[in-house]
GROMACS .gro file of C-alpha atoms in nm:
model
  397
    1MET     CA    1  -0.046   0.014   0.039
    2SER     CA    2   0.295   0.235   0.121
    3ASP     CA    3   0.403   0.194  -0.285
    4SER     CA    4   0.086   0.335  -0.445
    5ILE     CA    5   0.057   0.627  -0.169
    6GLU     CA    6   0.377   0.772  -0.233
    7SER     CA    7   0.252   0.755  -0.645
    8SER     CA    8   0.236   1.111  -0.817
    9ASN     CA    9  -0.108   1.050  -0.867
   10ILE     CA   10  -0.218   0.956  -0.507
   11ILE     CA   11  -0.263   1.281  -0.273
   12LYS     CA   12  -0.352   1.299   0.129
   13ILE     CA   13  -0.644   1.541   0.162
   14PRO     CA   14  -0.861   1.650   0.504
   15VAL     CA   15  -1.138   1.493   0.522
   16ALA     CA   16  -1.299   1.781   0.540
   17LYS     CA   17  -1.191   1.894   0.166
   18LEU     CA   18  -1.359   1.552   0.067
   19ASN     CA   19  -1.637   1.603  -0.240
   20LEU     CA   20  -1.833   1.399  -0.419
   21GLY     CA   21  -1.655   1.180  -0.716
   22MET     CA   22  -1.326   1.166  -0.536
   23PHE     CA   23  -1.162   0.782  -0.481
   24VAL     CA   24  -1.100   0.687  -0.175
   25THR     CA   25  -0.812   0.413  -0.121
   26ALA     CA   26  -0.720   0.439   0.230
   27ILE     CA   27  -0.786   0.588   0.555
   28ASP     CA   28  -0.512   0.763   0.752
   29HIS     CA   29  -0.554   0.614   1.150
   30ASN     CA   30  -0.300   0.834   1.472
   31SER     CA   31  -0.137   0.412   1.408
   32GLY     CA   32  -0.044   0.480   1.082
   33THR     CA   33  -0.172   0.419   0.689
   34VAL     CA   34  -0.481   0.168   0.632
   35ALA     CA   35  -0.594   0.006   0.374
   36ILE     CA   36  -1.018  -0.005   0.336
   37ALA     CA   37  -1.129  -0.321   0.167
   38ASN     CA   38  -1.423  -0.089   0.012
   39ALA     CA   39  -1.261   0.121  -0.148
   40GLY     CA   40  -1.443   0.377  -0.420
   41GLN     CA   41  -1.588   0.702  -0.531
   42ILE     CA   42  -1.727   0.912  -0.255
   43LYS     CA   43  -2.092   0.895  -0.319
   44SER     CA   44  -2.307   1.051  -0.040
   45ARG     CA   45  -2.243   1.339   0.197
   46GLU     CA   46  -2.331   1.016   0.470
   47ALA     CA   47  -1.988   0.846   0.381
   48VAL     CA   48  -1.847   1.166   0.465
   49ILE     CA   49  -2.036   1.217   0.812
   50LYS     CA   50  -1.890   0.844   0.871
   51LEU     CA   51  -1.525   0.906   0.823
   52VAL     CA   52  -1.598   1.224   1.099
   53GLN     CA   53  -1.819   1.044   1.342
   54ASN     CA   54  -1.524   0.741   1.341
   55ASN     CA   55  -1.293   1.055   1.450
   56ILE     CA   56  -1.054   1.040   1.063
   57LYS     CA   57  -0.900   1.315   1.002
   58HIS     CA   58  -0.717   1.290   0.643
   59VAL     CA   59  -0.732   1.026   0.383
   60TRP     CA   60  -0.617   0.930   0.059
   61VAL     CA   61  -0.757   0.970  -0.308
   62ASP     CA   62  -0.656   0.858  -0.654
   63ILE     CA   63  -0.672   1.139  -0.873
   64ASP     CA   64  -0.677   0.918  -1.175
   65ARG     CA   65  -1.020   0.720  -1.042
   66SER     CA   66  -1.187   0.994  -0.942
   67SER     CA   67  -1.441   1.182  -1.083
   68ASP     CA   68  -1.384   1.487  -1.355
   69SER     CA   69  -1.672   1.639  -1.179
   70CYS     CA   70  -1.482   1.652  -0.816
   71GLY     CA   71  -1.239   1.922  -0.835
   72LEU     CA   72  -0.917   1.773  -0.856
   73LYS     CA   73  -0.699   1.868  -1.062
   74LYS     CA   74  -0.492   1.622  -1.306
   75PRO     CA   75  -0.145   1.545  -1.292
   76GLU     CA   76  -0.126   1.645  -1.689
   77LYS     CA   77  -0.285   1.994  -1.638
   78GLN     CA   78  -0.058   2.101  -1.332
   79GLU     CA   79   0.186   2.303  -1.491
   80VAL     CA   80  -0.057   2.511  -1.731
   81ALA     CA   81  -0.259   2.591  -1.394
   82ALA     CA   82   0.030   2.671  -1.241
   83LYS     CA   83   0.095   3.005  -1.483
   84PRO     CA   84  -0.231   3.254  -1.294
   85MET     CA   85  -0.008   3.200  -0.981
   86ALA     CA   86   0.280   3.346  -1.062
   87LYS     CA   87   0.393   3.641  -0.840
   88LYS     CA   88   0.344   3.946  -1.038
   89ALA     CA   89   0.622   4.331  -0.949
   90ASN     CA   90   0.374   4.498  -0.780
   91VAL     CA   91   0.176   4.761  -0.963
   92SER     CA   92  -0.093   5.108  -0.857
   93ARG     CA   93  -0.435   5.078  -0.793
   94GLU     CA   94  -0.450   5.283  -1.110
   95THR     CA   95  -0.307   5.057  -1.363
   96GLN     CA   96  -0.453   4.735  -1.159
   97GLN     CA   97  -0.803   4.881  -1.237
   98VAL     CA   98  -0.703   4.977  -1.617
   99GLN     CA   99  -0.579   4.593  -1.620
  100ALA     CA  100  -0.981   4.518  -1.486
  101LYS     CA  101  -1.131   4.791  -1.802
  102LYS     CA  102  -0.930   4.576  -2.066
  103ILE     CA  103  -1.081   4.207  -1.934
  104LEU     CA  104  -1.428   4.311  -1.886
  105GLU     CA  105  -1.419   4.443  -2.188
  106GLU     CA  106  -1.259   4.162  -2.390
  107ALA     CA  107  -1.471   3.965  -2.186
  108LYS     CA  108  -1.786   4.132  -2.300
  109ASN     CA  109  -1.679   4.127  -2.658
  110LEU     CA  110  -1.574   3.774  -2.663
  111ILE     CA  111  -1.986   3.689  -2.479
  112LYS     CA  112  -2.156   3.922  -2.788
  113LYS     CA  113  -1.959   3.712  -3.052
  114VAL     CA  114  -1.996   3.386  -2.945
  115LEU     CA  115  -2.332   3.511  -2.867
  116SER     CA  116  -2.385   3.640  -3.206
  117GLU     CA  117  -2.219   3.286  -3.320
  118THR     CA  118  -2.450   3.026  -3.167
  119PHE     CA  119  -2.791   3.257  -3.270
  120ASP     CA  120  -2.620   3.204  -3.598
  121GLY     CA  121  -2.641   2.793  -3.543
  122LYS     CA  122  -2.214   2.837  -3.502
  123ALA     CA  123  -2.058   2.560  -3.242
  124VAL     CA  124  -1.870   2.723  -2.897
  125GLU     CA  125  -1.522   2.727  -2.882
  126VAL     CA  126  -1.385   2.657  -2.518
  127ALA     CA  127  -1.042   2.842  -2.564
  128PRO     CA  128  -1.096   3.208  -2.571
  129PHE     CA  129  -1.319   3.162  -2.271
  130GLU     CA  130  -1.042   2.972  -2.062
  131ALA     CA  131  -0.794   3.244  -2.174
  132VAL     CA  132  -1.007   3.507  -2.003
  133ALA     CA  133  -1.062   3.326  -1.767
  134ASP     CA  134  -0.679   3.344  -1.663
  135LYS     CA  135  -0.677   3.635  -1.685
  136MET     CA  136  -0.972   3.695  -1.415
  137ILE     CA  137  -0.748   3.494  -1.225
  138GLU     CA  138  -0.513   3.688  -1.236
  139SER     CA  139  -0.625   3.963  -1.144
  140VAL     CA  140  -0.870   3.812  -0.821
  141MET     CA  141  -0.542   3.628  -0.657
  142ASP     CA  142  -0.329   3.975  -0.711
  143ASP     CA  143  -0.588   4.194  -0.565
  144ALA     CA  144  -0.998   4.143  -0.641
  145ASP     CA  145  -1.030   4.569  -0.517
  146ALA     CA  146  -1.000   4.685  -0.857
  147PHE     CA  147  -1.148   4.441  -1.003
  148LYS     CA  148  -1.479   4.447  -0.780
  149CYS     CA  149  -1.465   4.841  -0.841
  150ILE     CA  150  -1.467   4.809  -1.152
  151SER     CA  151  -1.725   4.537  -1.192
  152ALA     CA  152  -1.990   4.747  -0.995
  153LEU     CA  153  -2.050   5.045  -1.255
  154ARG     CA  154  -2.320   4.839  -1.381
  155SER     CA  155  -2.542   4.937  -1.695
  156LYS     CA  156  -2.933   4.891  -1.714
  157ASP     CA  157  -2.888   4.791  -2.077
  158ALA     CA  158  -2.625   4.592  -2.077
  159TYR     CA  159  -2.712   4.318  -1.799
  160LEU     CA  160  -2.658   3.970  -1.975
  161LEU     CA  161  -2.315   4.043  -2.045
  162GLU     CA  162  -2.198   4.250  -1.712
  163HIS     CA  163  -2.454   3.967  -1.533
  164SER     CA  164  -2.221   3.649  -1.717
  165ILE     CA  165  -1.891   3.809  -1.615
  166ASN     CA  166  -1.978   3.916  -1.299
  167VAL     CA  167  -2.093   3.572  -1.177
  168ALA     CA  168  -1.792   3.414  -1.311
  169PHE     CA  169  -1.562   3.683  -1.088
  170LEU     CA  170  -1.787   3.575  -0.815
  171LEU     CA  171  -1.741   3.231  -0.830
  172VAL     CA  172  -1.328   3.286  -0.909
  173THR     CA  173  -1.358   3.487  -0.593
  174PHE     CA  174  -1.590   3.244  -0.375
  175GLY     CA  175  -1.404   2.989  -0.510
  176LYS     CA  176  -1.048   3.122  -0.398
  177HIS     CA  177  -1.167   3.177  -0.052
  178LEU     CA  178  -1.279   2.838  -0.007
  179LYS     CA  179  -0.975   2.702  -0.115
  180LEU     CA  180  -1.053   2.546  -0.447
  181ASP     CA  181  -0.689   2.501  -0.676
  182VAL     CA  182  -0.684   2.692  -0.962
  183ASP     CA  183  -0.819   2.457  -1.254
  184MET     CA  184  -1.113   2.403  -1.111
  185LEU     CA  185  -1.107   2.795  -1.036
  186ARG     CA  186  -1.069   2.831  -1.416
  187GLN     CA  187  -1.331   2.570  -1.499
  188MET     CA  188  -1.603   2.721  -1.237
  189ALA     CA  189  -1.496   3.072  -1.452
  190VAL     CA  190  -1.561   2.897  -1.807
  191GLY     CA  191  -1.911   2.803  -1.647
  192GLY     CA  192  -2.006   3.133  -1.560
  193ILE     CA  193  -1.918   3.360  -1.858
  194LEU     CA  194  -2.161   3.089  -2.032
  195HIS     CA  195  -2.392   3.023  -1.771
  196ASP     CA  196  -2.670   3.222  -1.946
  197ILE     CA  197  -2.569   3.150  -2.335
  198GLY     CA  198  -2.870   3.026  -2.393
  199LYS     CA  199  -3.083   3.310  -2.344
  200VAL     CA  200  -2.967   3.399  -2.698
  201LYS     CA  201  -3.300   3.162  -2.819
  202VAL     CA  202  -3.559   3.343  -2.561
  203ASP     CA  203  -3.804   3.511  -2.722
  204ASN     CA  204  -3.623   3.957  -2.695
  205GLU     CA  205  -3.987   4.086  -2.653
  206ILE     CA  206  -3.946   3.829  -2.276
  207LEU     CA  207  -3.579   3.881  -2.240
  208HIS     CA  208  -3.608   4.224  -2.219
  209LYS     CA  209  -3.953   4.302  -2.042
  210PRO     CA  210  -3.921   4.565  -1.852
  211GLY     CA  211  -4.212   4.437  -1.541
  212LYS     CA  212  -4.266   4.108  -1.391
  213LEU     CA  213  -4.323   3.797  -1.641
  214THR     CA  214  -4.644   3.598  -1.680
  215PRO     CA  215  -4.676   3.249  -1.577
  216GLU     CA  216  -4.650   3.194  -1.935
  217GLU     CA  217  -4.361   3.414  -2.017
  218PHE     CA  218  -4.235   3.275  -1.711
  219GLU     CA  219  -4.210   2.937  -1.875
  220HIS     CA  220  -4.094   3.039  -2.165
  221MET     CA  221  -3.763   3.177  -2.000
  222LYS     CA  222  -3.718   2.882  -1.771
  223LEU     CA  223  -3.640   2.736  -2.159
  224HIS     CA  224  -3.290   2.852  -2.193
  225GLN     CA  225  -3.228   2.566  -1.943
  226VAL     CA  226  -3.316   2.345  -2.230
  227TYR     CA  227  -3.161   2.539  -2.409
  228ALA     CA  228  -2.834   2.548  -2.342
  229VAL     CA  229  -2.833   2.152  -2.258
  230GLU     CA  230  -2.843   2.139  -2.622
  231ILE     CA  231  -2.549   2.412  -2.698
  232MET     CA  232  -2.323   2.251  -2.436
  233GLU     CA  233  -2.366   1.884  -2.607
  234ASP     CA  234  -2.224   2.077  -2.876
  235THR     CA  235  -1.952   2.213  -2.718
  236LYS     CA  236  -1.624   2.044  -2.712
  237GLY     CA  237  -1.332   2.062  -2.491
  238LEU     CA  238  -1.595   2.172  -2.243
  239SER     CA  239  -1.482   2.031  -1.891
  240GLN     CA  240  -1.837   1.859  -1.685
  241ILE     CA  241  -1.729   2.124  -1.392
  242SER     CA  242  -1.828   2.413  -1.639
  243LYS     CA  243  -2.150   2.265  -1.785
  244ASP     CA  244  -2.222   2.222  -1.422
  245VAL     CA  245  -2.192   2.608  -1.349
  246CYS     CA  246  -2.423   2.646  -1.699
  247LEU     CA  247  -2.685   2.393  -1.623
  248MET     CA  248  -2.750   2.418  -1.222
  249HIS     CA  249  -2.752   2.741  -1.149
  250HIS     CA  250  -3.145   2.752  -1.160
  251GLU     CA  251  -3.189   2.406  -0.910
  252LYS     CA  252  -3.258   2.387  -0.619
  253LEU     CA  253  -3.175   2.216  -0.288
  254ASP     CA  254  -3.534   2.052  -0.235
  255GLY     CA  255  -3.585   1.977  -0.616
  256ARG     CA  256  -3.785   2.219  -0.700
  257GLY     CA  257  -3.533   2.375  -0.916
  258TYR     CA  258  -3.469   2.294  -1.310
  259PRO     CA  259  -3.431   2.266  -1.540
  260LYS     CA  260  -3.360   1.906  -1.419
  261GLY     CA  261  -3.528   1.898  -1.070
  262LEU     CA  262  -3.223   1.795  -0.869
  263LYS     CA  263  -3.213   1.792  -0.488
  264GLY     CA  264  -2.940   1.734  -0.243
  265ASP     CA  265  -2.646   1.552  -0.288
  266ALA     CA  266  -2.686   1.518  -0.658
  267LEU     CA  267  -2.591   1.925  -0.630
  268PRO     CA  268  -2.252   1.935  -0.616
  269VAL     CA  269  -2.030   2.236  -0.480
  270HIS     CA  270  -1.962   2.376  -0.785
  271GLY     CA  271  -2.332   2.400  -0.879
  272ARG     CA  272  -2.437   2.519  -0.531
  273MET     CA  273  -2.232   2.793  -0.569
  274SER     CA  274  -2.358   2.908  -0.918
  275CYS     CA  275  -2.667   2.912  -0.723
  276ILE     CA  276  -2.578   3.176  -0.487
  277VAL     CA  277  -2.374   3.390  -0.689
  278ASP     CA  278  -2.674   3.419  -0.984
  279ILE     CA  279  -2.872   3.551  -0.727
  280PHE     CA  280  -2.649   3.788  -0.553
  281ASP     CA  281  -2.531   3.925  -0.877
  282ALA     CA  282  -2.908   3.978  -0.974
  283LEU     CA  283  -3.016   4.101  -0.688
  284THR     CA  284  -2.779   4.398  -0.666
  285ALA     CA  285  -2.776   4.484  -1.022
  286ALA     CA  286  -2.961   4.755  -1.194
  287ARG     CA  287  -3.246   4.618  -1.453
  288CYS     CA  288  -3.475   4.839  -1.688
  289TYR     CA  289  -3.788   4.748  -1.477
  290LYS     CA  290  -3.664   4.755  -1.079
  291GLU     CA  291  -3.284   4.903  -0.916
  292ALA     CA  292  -2.996   4.795  -0.761
  293MET     CA  293  -2.985   4.642  -0.412
  294SER     CA  294  -2.785   4.661  -0.177
  295PRO     CA  295  -2.606   4.402  -0.072
  296ALA     CA  296  -2.687   4.416   0.286
  297ALA     CA  297  -3.035   4.309   0.156
  298ALA     CA  298  -2.951   4.107  -0.126
  299PHE     CA  299  -2.727   3.860   0.180
  300LYS     CA  300  -3.067   3.859   0.374
  301ILE     CA  301  -3.265   3.739   0.073
  302LEU     CA  302  -2.976   3.470   0.056
  303ILE     CA  303  -3.005   3.408   0.378
  304SER     CA  304  -3.391   3.343   0.351
  305LEU     CA  305  -3.350   3.125   0.103
  306THR     CA  306  -3.170   2.803   0.307
  307PRO     CA  307  -3.174   2.523   0.364
  308PHE     CA  308  -3.456   2.425   0.116
  309HIS     CA  309  -3.300   2.650  -0.249
  310LEU     CA  310  -2.973   2.745  -0.106
  311ASP     CA  311  -2.693   2.575   0.076
  312GLN     CA  312  -2.710   2.769   0.447
  313SER     CA  313  -2.319   2.666   0.510
  314LEU     CA  314  -2.219   2.803   0.157
  315VAL     CA  315  -2.422   3.098   0.182
  316TYR     CA  316  -2.266   3.251   0.501
  317GLU     CA  317  -1.928   3.101   0.343
  318PHE     CA  318  -2.034   3.373   0.075
  319ILE     CA  319  -2.142   3.644   0.331
  320ARG     CA  320  -1.758   3.601   0.465
  321CYS     CA  321  -1.581   3.623   0.162
  322ILE     CA  322  -1.772   3.917   0.032
  323GLY     CA  323  -1.826   4.078   0.331
  324VAL     CA  324  -2.110   4.331   0.438
  325TYR     CA  325  -1.962   4.631   0.245
  326PRO     CA  326  -1.810   4.478  -0.071
  327VAL     CA  327  -1.539   4.708  -0.249
  328GLY     CA  328  -1.739   4.886  -0.505
  329SER     CA  329  -2.062   4.913  -0.284
  330LEU     CA  330  -2.156   5.265  -0.191
  331VAL     CA  331  -2.177   5.375   0.188
  332GLN     CA  332  -2.272   5.642   0.431
  333LEU     CA  333  -2.057   5.705   0.697
  334SER     CA  334  -2.148   5.841   1.058
  335ASP     CA  335  -2.029   6.212   0.948
  336GLU     CA  336  -2.325   6.199   0.619
  337ARG     CA  337  -2.094   6.134   0.334
  338VAL     CA  338  -2.131   5.911   0.121
  339GLY     CA  339  -1.814   5.729  -0.030
  340ILE     CA  340  -1.714   5.389  -0.247
  341VAL     CA  341  -1.620   5.089  -0.032
  342TRP     CA  342  -1.236   5.185  -0.197
  343GLU     CA  343  -0.948   4.836  -0.033
  344ALA     CA  344  -1.017   4.566   0.144
  345LYS     CA  345  -0.703   4.393   0.115
  346ASP     CA  346  -0.595   4.234   0.463
  347ARG     CA  347  -0.867   4.434   0.654
  348ASP     CA  348  -1.139   4.339   0.814
  349ALA     CA  349  -1.537   4.412   0.755
  350LEU     CA  350  -1.584   4.726   0.922
  351HIS     CA  351  -1.233   4.892   0.850
  352PRO     CA  352  -1.221   4.994   0.436
  353ILE     CA  353  -1.080   5.260   0.333
  354VAL     CA  354  -1.327   5.482   0.185
  355LYS     CA  355  -1.334   5.702  -0.123
  356CYS     CA  356  -1.596   5.971  -0.006
  357PHE     CA  357  -1.751   6.251  -0.259
  358TYR     CA  358  -2.060   6.300  -0.182
  359SER     CA  359  -2.244   6.482   0.177
  360LEU     CA  360  -2.643   6.426   0.223
  361ARG     CA  361  -2.628   6.654   0.504
  362TYR     CA  362  -2.548   6.935   0.260
  363LYS     CA  363  -2.654   6.797  -0.032
  364ARG     CA  364  -2.353   6.887  -0.269
  365TYR     CA  365  -2.019   6.740  -0.418
  366THR     CA  366  -1.740   6.727  -0.131
  367ASP     CA  367  -1.379   6.729  -0.241
  368VAL     CA  368  -1.293   6.345  -0.306
  369THR     CA  369  -1.115   6.231   0.027
  370MET     CA  370  -0.992   5.870   0.098
  371VAL     CA  371  -1.076   5.756   0.449
  372ASP     CA  372  -0.891   5.509   0.583
  373LEU     CA  373  -1.153   5.337   0.895
  374ARG     CA  374  -0.911   5.222   1.044
  375LYS     CA  375  -0.752   5.551   1.124
  376SER     CA  376  -1.090   5.747   1.175
  377ASP     CA  377  -1.287   5.833   1.426
  378LEU     CA  378  -1.578   5.753   1.210
  379ASN     CA  379  -1.787   5.452   1.126
  380ILE     CA  380  -2.005   5.295   0.812
  381GLU     CA  381  -2.376   5.369   0.940
  382ARG     CA  382  -2.527   5.187   0.620
  383GLY     CA  383  -2.501   5.058   0.326
  384ILE     CA  384  -2.700   5.182   0.079
  385SER     CA  385  -2.797   5.129  -0.322
  386PRO     CA  386  -2.698   5.363  -0.584
  387SER     CA  387  -3.071   5.451  -0.642
  388ALA     CA  388  -3.090   5.645  -0.306
  389LEU     CA  389  -2.896   5.911  -0.443
  390ASP     CA  390  -2.973   6.206  -0.624
  391VAL     CA  391  -2.615   6.233  -0.773
  392ASP     CA  392  -2.478   5.993  -0.976
  393PRO     CA  393  -2.174   5.822  -0.852
  394ALA     CA  394  -1.977   5.650  -1.212
  395PRO     CA  395  -1.742   5.936  -1.222
  396PHE     CA  396  -1.596   5.785  -0.841
  397TYR     CA  397  -1.490   5.502  -0.976
   0.00000   0.00000   0.00000
């Protein structure tokens, strides 16, 4: 057994990190490694719970015999996957925001092109999306604040494009928080960018209707997932994880979602993550028929959807990841100034740097000032949505 454990294709991981589909070959007792008679893939959460109850802290997992959807990085991809992790020289926030804008524009142009080609019946090419995903991962690994600020600028007439990019970015940010490997982040990002691809075949009047859909219209809208299944089947080189993110973001833990009505353990972690980030981004976006909701208000709705729709533990992890006052969101300080949460790296949620530009007390713009709440007597009173202001905050991003 020791010979096989030393193989580069078998790794030791904590029981807490076990995912469905991982192939367990041995357990790690305090007294040494013990081969198990019923070695095989983890098929249910109950199997993981039994290991925990038996006080097993670590197990040995065979990467090659694990399913593609379990999140393990295959050996042949390690060199490629490591590239985005390369350390870069420190660059200014201004430079980072310029780079973030370029990534966003590149992603928008790519999605526009692919939507047009898909409408014409052409198959989706995966490689360009992987290239954009790598740049997105690189940006998040370096410092996510710049990307968060740029992506917070939303326009009502570009929702489909911006929503797809933001879902991908949120999945990468959330995945990094959960310490998922870079190859997994890449696959989730590709799935996030493509997650609404089926909407290209939805009736335009229904897709862009400035109001609540009728029951009949909603049933038609739900067909975008059926169309997505067809598009995914014709897409070569798309990983199962990317497909899952695309096809599971409307599923619910209680089995009442669509398109397949998946329930419980049938929804893998990355599928559950996609449900959470899709709803959060939709709530915090301005649409032609609704104003953007503040992140705090959106978090309340996410919590209300647990545990029957969303995974409760993952929702709370997502809130920890994003923060009560996310970078790019608007806040009111205790002196009634309004500002953009500008920097939060290596800070607690209540003490970011805030870029102040407006006074609610005096109803006028102020000199733009960076307020470091770790060095100030001021504090954040509340998060606010852009619609609560009489002015446009966009020029200050």
